[in-house]
Amino acid sequence: MNDVIPENATSAAVRLSGASGPPEAGRRPVVGVSLKLYFGLAATRTWLADVAALKGALAELPRPVDLFVLPSFPALADARELLAGTGVAYGAQDVHWAESGAWTGEVSAGMLAEAGARYVEVGHAERRRHFGETDATVAAKTGAAVRAGLVPVICAGERHDNGLAQAVEETLIQVRAALGGAGPDSEVIVAYEPVWAIGAREPAPARHVRTVASAVRTCLRDHGVRGRVVYGGTAGPGTFGRLAGSVDGLFLGRLAHDTANLRHVLEEVAAATVPAPLPLRP
Ligand SMILES: O=C[C@H](O)COP(=O)(O)O
């Protein structure tokens, strides 16, 4: 897959967008929301307006929390309009690895950056399952995102609940592969999402998440990237309190459709203890 990506590509989007984000964003708590394909355009606009109305609540949090939302591609212009001046960032749920060319139906990272996106999701389990995404395509998309100055939200997690050892192994294979597309000191977010906990009744057990998240954090340190780890999979109010100290935030799906839940989550994340800094590399 990498053969379609120029080795030393510096896209027009990087020059336009001013490249990657501020270093101080490296370990701030972060909450993200993907709308998947749940809403049409009108419903997305209504939801985005509700999110914009959280601006005051965000400003009053005891500790700053980064918030980003990922609507469908056609709603990016709405996000740009409705979230302007709120401090809420936005992005996309997928991206193509090529900068341009004969790729019918695809959207480049540079185009997302031009649309004001700051984050882009790569490798979600639903894209792996339904659209044949592989570790190689996820790595290529991660690289494209980083080169365009976007923060890739790398989704990774085991498919079945077969114990912690398998969860760690399967997740790290995916994370290492994706990080192969990102250079040292890139800013990334890893969303640990056990597939069996996505769209479920309950999030994965706290001990399970803590163990895998710790392994992911070590992997990020070893790769020398500026990384944050969030948990996703039926996450909502009450989830972060059980995970605080092991993850930097949450990646929400259905339970953020009601923005009262989202506000509750932001308050929980801000109030909880931020994880200790990464240990120094040997
Ligand atoms: O993108 C979000 C995750 O897949 C979690 O979705 P969910 O909270 O609806 O299970």
mmCIF file of C-alpha atoms and ligand atoms in Angstrom:
data_model
loop_
_atom_site.group_PDB
_atom_site.id
_atom_site.type_symbol
_atom_site.label_atom_id
_atom_site.label_comp_id
_atom_site.label_asym_id
_atom_site.label_seq_id
_atom_site.Cartn_x
_atom_site.Cartn_y
_atom_site.Cartn_z
ATOM 1 C CA MET A 1 0.000 0.000 0.000
ATOM 2 C CA ASN A 2 2.825 2.376 0.812
ATOM 3 C CA ASP A 3 3.906 2.423 -2.789
ATOM 4 C CA VAL A 4 1.045 4.796 -3.573
ATOM 5 C CA ILE A 5 2.297 7.375 -1.083
ATOM 6 C CA PRO A 6 5.263 9.596 -1.938
ATOM 7 C CA GLU A 7 7.965 9.041 0.677
ATOM 8 C CA ASN A 8 8.704 12.703 1.313
ATOM 9 C CA ALA A 9 5.319 14.127 0.535
ATOM 10 C CA THR A 10 4.643 17.628 1.797
ATOM 11 C CA SER A 11 1.106 18.286 0.724
ATOM 12 C CA ALA A 12 -0.366 21.602 -0.205
ATOM 13 C CA ALA A 13 -2.659 21.066 2.759
ATOM 14 C CA VAL A 14 0.261 21.072 5.188
ATOM 15 C CA ARG A 15 1.375 24.395 3.842
ATOM 16 C CA LEU A 16 -2.176 25.732 3.957
ATOM 17 C CA SER A 17 -3.084 24.444 7.393
ATOM 18 C CA GLY A 18 0.112 25.303 9.224
ATOM 19 C CA ALA A 19 0.948 21.657 9.949
ATOM 20 C CA SER A 20 0.522 19.836 13.239
ATOM 21 C CA GLY A 21 -1.020 21.062 16.474
ATOM 22 C CA PRO A 22 0.527 22.611 19.522
ATOM 23 C CA PRO A 23 2.866 20.403 21.580
ATOM 24 C CA GLU A 24 0.982 21.257 24.764
ATOM 25 C CA ALA A 25 -2.009 19.355 23.390
ATOM 26 C CA GLY A 26 -0.036 16.135 23.859
ATOM 27 C CA ARG A 27 -1.605 14.982 27.126
ATOM 28 C CA ARG A 28 -4.699 17.086 27.579
ATOM 29 C CA PRO A 29 -7.782 15.062 28.369
ATOM 30 C CA VAL A 30 -9.789 14.520 25.234
ATOM 31 C CA VAL A 31 -13.323 13.468 24.355
ATOM 32 C CA GLY A 32 -14.341 12.578 20.809
ATOM 33 C CA VAL A 33 -17.657 11.700 19.221
ATOM 34 C CA SER A 34 -18.311 9.873 15.961
ATOM 35 C CA LEU A 35 -21.813 10.235 14.561
ATOM 36 C CA LYS A 36 -21.219 7.263 12.235
ATOM 37 C CA LEU A 37 -24.215 7.220 9.861
ATOM 38 C CA TYR A 38 -26.891 7.766 12.497
ATOM 39 C CA PHE A 39 -28.048 11.260 11.472
ATOM 40 C CA GLY A 40 -29.101 12.965 8.255
ATOM 41 C CA LEU A 41 -27.924 16.493 7.499
ATOM 42 C CA ALA A 42 -30.778 18.296 9.268
ATOM 43 C CA ALA A 43 -30.413 16.174 12.410
ATOM 44 C CA THR A 44 -26.647 16.671 12.314
ATOM 45 C CA ARG A 45 -27.102 20.442 12.190
ATOM 46 C CA THR A 46 -29.416 20.302 15.183
ATOM 47 C CA TRP A 47 -26.935 18.154 17.099
ATOM 48 C CA LEU A 48 -23.998 20.403 16.160
ATOM 49 C CA ALA A 49 -25.949 23.425 17.417
ATOM 50 C CA ASP A 50 -26.500 21.585 20.712
ATOM 51 C CA VAL A 51 -22.776 20.825 20.903
ATOM 52 C CA ALA A 52 -21.963 24.484 20.166
ATOM 53 C CA ALA A 53 -24.201 25.398 23.102
ATOM 54 C CA LEU A 54 -21.805 23.474 25.375
ATOM 55 C CA LYS A 55 -19.268 26.267 24.831
ATOM 56 C CA GLY A 56 -20.094 27.850 28.195
ATOM 57 C CA ALA A 57 -19.899 24.508 29.995
ATOM 58 C CA LEU A 58 -16.521 23.811 28.377
ATOM 59 C CA ALA A 59 -15.165 27.152 29.528
ATOM 60 C CA GLU A 60 -16.249 26.447 33.113
ATOM 61 C CA LEU A 61 -14.600 23.038 33.410
ATOM 62 C CA PRO A 62 -12.009 22.859 36.209
ATOM 63 C CA ARG A 63 -9.449 21.580 33.691
ATOM 64 C CA PRO A 64 -9.388 22.070 29.899
ATOM 65 C CA VAL A 65 -10.690 19.112 27.909
ATOM 66 C CA ASP A 66 -10.262 18.820 24.141
ATOM 67 C CA LEU A 67 -13.553 17.999 22.427
ATOM 68 C CA PHE A 68 -13.845 16.896 18.818
ATOM 69 C CA VAL A 69 -16.761 15.634 16.763
ATOM 70 C CA LEU A 70 -16.723 13.538 13.600
ATOM 71 C CA PRO A 71 -19.856 13.969 11.481
ATOM 72 C CA SER A 72 -20.322 12.550 7.980
ATOM 73 C CA PHE A 73 -18.377 14.220 5.139
ATOM 74 C CA PRO A 74 -21.273 16.369 3.817
ATOM 75 C CA ALA A 75 -21.718 17.922 7.271
ATOM 76 C CA LEU A 76 -18.150 19.249 7.543
ATOM 77 C CA ALA A 77 -19.242 22.635 6.230
ATOM 78 C CA ASP A 78 -22.007 22.707 8.843
ATOM 79 C CA ALA A 79 -19.474 21.863 11.537
ATOM 80 C CA ARG A 80 -17.232 24.672 10.348
ATOM 81 C CA GLU A 81 -20.136 27.115 10.504
ATOM 82 C CA LEU A 82 -21.834 26.008 13.706
ATOM 83 C CA LEU A 83 -18.734 25.263 15.815
ATOM 84 C CA ALA A 84 -16.829 28.431 14.865
ATOM 85 C CA GLY A 85 -15.582 30.192 17.982
ATOM 86 C CA THR A 86 -16.691 27.425 20.350
ATOM 87 C CA GLY A 87 -13.353 25.669 20.842
ATOM 88 C CA VAL A 88 -14.886 22.405 19.649
ATOM 89 C CA ALA A 89 -12.815 20.776 16.901
ATOM 90 C CA TYR A 90 -14.174 18.576 14.156
ATOM 91 C CA GLY A 91 -13.014 16.060 11.629
ATOM 92 C CA ALA A 92 -13.963 13.069 9.527
ATOM 93 C CA GLN A 93 -14.640 9.380 10.041
ATOM 94 C CA ASP A 94 -12.362 8.220 7.234
ATOM 95 C CA VAL A 95 -9.769 9.463 4.753
ATOM 96 C CA HIS A 96 -7.986 8.181 1.688
ATOM 97 C CA TRP A 97 -4.224 7.697 1.602
ATOM 98 C CA ALA A 98 -3.639 9.428 -1.726
ATOM 99 C CA GLU A 99 -3.299 13.184 -2.037
ATOM 100 C CA SER A 100 -5.074 13.277 -5.392
ATOM 101 C CA GLY A 101 -5.716 11.213 -8.484
ATOM 102 C CA ALA A 102 -8.133 8.695 -9.948
ATOM 103 C CA TRP A 103 -9.753 7.547 -6.708
ATOM 104 C CA THR A 104 -13.472 7.890 -7.367
ATOM 105 C CA GLY A 105 -15.507 8.597 -4.265
ATOM 106 C CA GLU A 106 -12.548 9.145 -1.970
ATOM 107 C CA VAL A 107 -11.574 12.184 0.141
ATOM 108 C CA SER A 108 -7.973 13.221 0.769
ATOM 109 C CA ALA A 109 -6.451 14.361 4.045
ATOM 110 C CA GLY A 110 -5.465 17.625 2.379
ATOM 111 C CA MET A 111 -9.064 18.299 1.420
ATOM 112 C CA LEU A 112 -10.156 17.606 5.003
ATOM 113 C CA ALA A 113 -7.553 20.055 6.280
ATOM 114 C CA GLU A 114 -8.792 22.662 3.818
ATOM 115 C CA ALA A 115 -12.298 22.065 5.202
ATOM 116 C CA GLY A 116 -11.007 22.955 8.653
ATOM 117 C CA ALA A 117 -10.790 19.409 10.007
ATOM 118 C CA ARG A 118 -8.316 18.811 12.812
ATOM 119 C CA TYR A 119 -8.892 15.081 13.471
ATOM 120 C CA VAL A 120 -9.590 12.062 11.309
ATOM 121 C CA GLU A 121 -10.597 8.566 12.346
ATOM 122 C CA VAL A 122 -8.764 5.645 10.764
ATOM 123 C CA GLY A 123 -9.260 1.914 11.053
ATOM 124 C CA HIS A 124 -12.596 1.735 12.825
ATOM 125 C CA ALA A 125 -13.778 -1.847 13.305
ATOM 126 C CA GLU A 126 -16.802 -1.198 11.106
ATOM 127 C CA ARG A 127 -14.565 -0.129 8.233
ATOM 128 C CA ARG A 128 -12.340 -3.127 8.743
ATOM 129 C CA ARG A 129 -15.336 -5.470 8.775
ATOM 130 C CA HIS A 130 -17.551 -3.994 6.061
ATOM 131 C CA PHE A 131 -15.050 -2.306 3.740
ATOM 132 C CA GLY A 132 -12.053 -4.586 3.912
ATOM 133 C CA GLU A 133 -9.676 -2.182 5.620
ATOM 134 C CA THR A 134 -6.426 -3.817 6.621
ATOM 135 C CA ASP A 135 -3.502 -2.880 8.837
ATOM 136 C CA ALA A 136 -1.708 -1.754 5.657
ATOM 137 C CA THR A 137 -4.478 0.606 4.547
ATOM 138 C CA VAL A 138 -4.836 1.962 8.080
ATOM 139 C CA ALA A 139 -1.086 2.676 8.187
ATOM 140 C CA ALA A 140 -1.277 4.434 4.831
ATOM 141 C CA LYS A 141 -4.225 6.536 5.991
ATOM 142 C CA THR A 142 -2.444 7.362 9.249
ATOM 143 C CA GLY A 143 0.555 8.592 7.282
ATOM 144 C CA ALA A 144 -1.620 10.691 4.986
ATOM 145 C CA ALA A 145 -3.365 12.270 7.954
ATOM 146 C CA VAL A 146 -0.114 13.177 9.695
ATOM 147 C CA ARG A 147 1.402 14.648 6.523
ATOM 148 C CA ALA A 148 -1.649 16.863 6.105
ATOM 149 C CA GLY A 149 -1.381 18.167 9.659
ATOM 150 C CA LEU A 150 -4.364 16.185 10.973
ATOM 151 C CA VAL A 151 -4.414 14.148 14.166
ATOM 152 C CA PRO A 152 -5.252 10.537 13.294
ATOM 153 C CA VAL A 153 -7.658 8.838 15.682
ATOM 154 C CA ILE A 154 -6.382 5.281 15.281
ATOM 155 C CA CYS A 155 -9.052 2.766 16.225
ATOM 156 C CA ALA A 156 -7.806 -0.587 17.442
ATOM 157 C CA GLY A 157 -9.171 -3.465 19.438
ATOM 158 C CA GLU A 158 -9.651 -7.186 19.546
ATOM 159 C CA ARG A 159 -12.621 -8.783 17.789
ATOM 160 C CA HIS A 160 -13.694 -11.263 20.451
ATOM 161 C CA ASP A 161 -13.694 -11.360 24.229
ATOM 162 C CA ASN A 162 -11.183 -14.174 24.595
ATOM 163 C CA GLY A 163 -9.182 -12.871 27.518
ATOM 164 C CA LEU A 164 -6.640 -10.189 28.204
ATOM 165 C CA ALA A 165 -3.605 -11.787 26.606
ATOM 166 C CA GLN A 166 -5.309 -12.045 23.233
ATOM 167 C CA ALA A 167 -6.789 -8.573 23.603
ATOM 168 C CA VAL A 168 -3.357 -7.055 24.172
ATOM 169 C CA GLU A 169 -1.755 -9.015 21.342
ATOM 170 C CA GLU A 170 -4.441 -8.281 18.753
ATOM 171 C CA THR A 171 -4.669 -4.607 19.686
ATOM 172 C CA LEU A 172 -0.921 -4.016 19.641
ATOM 173 C CA ILE A 173 -0.586 -5.610 16.215
ATOM 174 C CA GLN A 174 -3.053 -3.048 14.888
ATOM 175 C CA VAL A 175 -1.512 -0.109 16.748
ATOM 176 C CA ARG A 176 2.056 -0.939 15.712
ATOM 177 C CA ALA A 177 0.980 -1.293 12.096
ATOM 178 C CA ALA A 178 -0.813 2.058 12.113
ATOM 179 C CA LEU A 179 2.112 3.813 13.786
ATOM 180 C CA GLY A 180 4.298 2.525 10.990
ATOM 181 C CA GLY A 181 2.632 5.228 8.895
ATOM 182 C CA ALA A 182 3.389 8.006 11.381
ATOM 183 C CA GLY A 183 6.800 9.528 11.899
ATOM 184 C CA PRO A 184 8.431 10.098 15.296
ATOM 185 C CA ASP A 185 6.928 12.968 17.270
ATOM 186 C CA SER A 186 3.666 12.772 15.325
ATOM 187 C CA GLU A 187 0.574 13.588 17.346
ATOM 188 C CA VAL A 188 -1.878 10.687 17.414
ATOM 189 C CA ILE A 189 -4.817 9.440 19.417
ATOM 190 C CA VAL A 190 -5.398 5.725 19.833
ATOM 191 C CA ALA A 191 -9.017 4.805 20.461
ATOM 192 C CA TYR A 192 -8.985 1.413 22.138
ATOM 193 C CA GLU A 193 -12.281 -0.144 21.112
ATOM 194 C CA PRO A 194 -12.829 -3.842 21.799
ATOM 195 C CA VAL A 195 -15.067 -4.813 18.892
ATOM 196 C CA TRP A 196 -17.315 -6.850 21.182
ATOM 197 C CA ALA A 197 -18.017 -3.729 23.260
ATOM 198 C CA ILE A 198 -19.057 -1.535 20.312
ATOM 199 C CA GLY A 199 -22.822 -1.129 20.041
ATOM 200 C CA ALA A 200 -23.199 -3.283 23.134
ATOM 201 C CA ARG A 201 -25.195 -2.890 26.349
ATOM 202 C CA GLU A 202 -22.164 -2.181 28.542
ATOM 203 C CA PRO A 203 -18.609 -0.971 28.062
ATOM 204 C CA ALA A 204 -15.783 -3.466 28.507
ATOM 205 C CA PRO A 205 -14.833 -4.114 32.158
ATOM 206 C CA ALA A 206 -12.518 -1.526 33.672
ATOM 207 C CA ARG A 207 -9.731 -3.996 34.463
ATOM 208 C CA HIS A 208 -9.730 -5.175 30.861
ATOM 209 C CA VAL A 209 -9.514 -1.629 29.494
ATOM 210 C CA ARG A 210 -6.837 -0.603 31.970
ATOM 211 C CA THR A 211 -4.585 -3.511 30.999
ATOM 212 C CA VAL A 212 -4.857 -3.018 27.242
ATOM 213 C CA ALA A 213 -4.611 0.780 27.517
ATOM 214 C CA SER A 214 -1.410 0.421 29.518
ATOM 215 C CA ALA A 215 0.089 -1.798 26.811
ATOM 216 C CA VAL A 216 -0.947 0.704 24.142
ATOM 217 C CA ARG A 217 0.639 3.546 26.095
ATOM 218 C CA THR A 218 3.936 1.673 26.284
ATOM 219 C CA CYS A 219 3.722 1.039 22.542
ATOM 220 C CA LEU A 220 3.224 4.776 21.880
ATOM 221 C CA ARG A 221 6.206 5.602 24.062
ATOM 222 C CA ASP A 222 8.364 3.074 22.236
ATOM 223 C CA HIS A 223 7.407 4.618 18.896
ATOM 224 C CA GLY A 224 8.280 8.112 20.137
ATOM 225 C CA VAL A 225 4.956 9.642 19.132
ATOM 226 C CA ARG A 226 2.975 12.193 21.099
ATOM 227 C CA GLY A 227 0.045 9.987 21.831
ATOM 228 C CA ARG A 228 -3.116 9.929 23.868
ATOM 229 C CA VAL A 229 -5.192 6.836 24.580
ATOM 230 C CA VAL A 230 -8.972 6.946 24.796
ATOM 231 C CA TYR A 231 -11.537 4.234 25.336
ATOM 232 C CA GLY A 232 -14.523 3.631 23.057
ATOM 233 C CA GLY A 233 -17.291 1.029 23.048
ATOM 234 C CA THR A 234 -20.626 1.911 24.670
ATOM 235 C CA ALA A 235 -18.859 4.666 26.603
ATOM 236 C CA GLY A 236 -20.999 7.260 28.343
ATOM 237 C CA PRO A 237 -21.611 8.901 31.691
ATOM 238 C CA GLY A 238 -19.882 6.922 34.440
ATOM 239 C CA THR A 239 -17.378 5.191 32.137
ATOM 240 C CA PHE A 240 -14.430 7.518 32.612
ATOM 241 C CA GLY A 241 -14.662 7.469 36.393
ATOM 242 C CA ARG A 242 -13.898 3.755 36.325
ATOM 243 C CA LEU A 243 -10.975 4.233 33.933
ATOM 244 C CA ALA A 244 -9.383 7.445 35.173
ATOM 245 C CA GLY A 245 -5.652 7.147 35.419
ATOM 246 C CA SER A 246 -5.448 4.622 32.598
ATOM 247 C CA VAL A 247 -6.865 6.561 29.641
ATOM 248 C CA ASP A 248 -6.809 10.203 28.568
ATOM 249 C CA GLY A 249 -10.468 10.355 27.649
ATOM 250 C CA LEU A 250 -13.307 8.663 25.810
ATOM 251 C CA PHE A 251 -14.469 8.132 22.246
ATOM 252 C CA LEU A 252 -18.250 8.183 22.209
ATOM 253 C CA GLY A 253 -20.854 6.858 19.815
ATOM 254 C CA ARG A 254 -24.569 6.467 20.506
ATOM 255 C CA LEU A 255 -24.486 7.778 24.053
ATOM 256 C CA ALA A 256 -23.397 11.236 22.858
ATOM 257 C CA HIS A 257 -26.482 11.688 20.701
ATOM 258 C CA ASP A 258 -28.034 13.263 23.779
ATOM 259 C CA THR A 259 -25.689 16.184 24.422
ATOM 260 C CA ALA A 260 -26.673 16.188 28.103
ATOM 261 C CA ASN A 261 -24.720 12.914 28.292
ATOM 262 C CA LEU A 262 -21.820 14.544 26.476
ATOM 263 C CA ARG A 263 -21.798 17.402 28.949
ATOM 264 C CA HIS A 264 -21.837 14.927 31.831
ATOM 265 C CA VAL A 265 -18.871 13.066 30.319
ATOM 266 C CA LEU A 266 -16.894 16.285 29.837
ATOM 267 C CA GLU A 267 -17.454 17.201 33.479
ATOM 268 C CA GLU A 268 -16.378 13.740 34.645
ATOM 269 C CA VAL A 269 -13.234 13.797 32.535
ATOM 270 C CA ALA A 270 -12.280 17.273 33.710
ATOM 271 C CA ALA A 271 -12.833 16.369 37.347
ATOM 272 C CA ALA A 272 -10.885 13.118 37.267
ATOM 273 C CA THR A 273 -7.159 12.776 37.723
ATOM 274 C CA VAL A 274 -5.092 13.142 34.583
ATOM 275 C CA PRO A 275 -2.730 10.168 34.107
ATOM 276 C CA ALA A 276 0.879 10.583 35.136
ATOM 277 C CA PRO A 277 3.339 11.649 32.419
ATOM 278 C CA LEU A 278 4.847 8.945 30.245
ATOM 279 C CA PRO A 279 8.003 7.422 31.721
ATOM 280 C CA LEU A 280 11.217 8.596 30.123
ATOM 281 C CA ARG A 281 12.505 6.462 27.296
ATOM 282 C CA PRO A 282 15.628 4.517 28.222
HETATM 283 O O1 LIG B 1 -17.065 5.302 17.247
HETATM 284 C C1 LIG B 1 -17.513 4.990 18.328
HETATM 285 C C2 LIG B 1 -17.455 3.638 18.832
HETATM 286 O O2 LIG B 1 -17.479 2.676 17.834
HETATM 287 C C3 LIG B 1 -18.409 3.346 19.939
HETATM 288 O O3 LIG B 1 -19.741 3.363 19.510
HETATM 289 P P1 LIG B 1 -20.865 3.066 20.600
HETATM 290 O O4 LIG B 1 -20.557 3.926 21.780
HETATM 291 O O5 LIG B 1 -22.142 3.428 19.939
HETATM 292 O O6 LIG B 1 -20.751 1.615 20.959
#
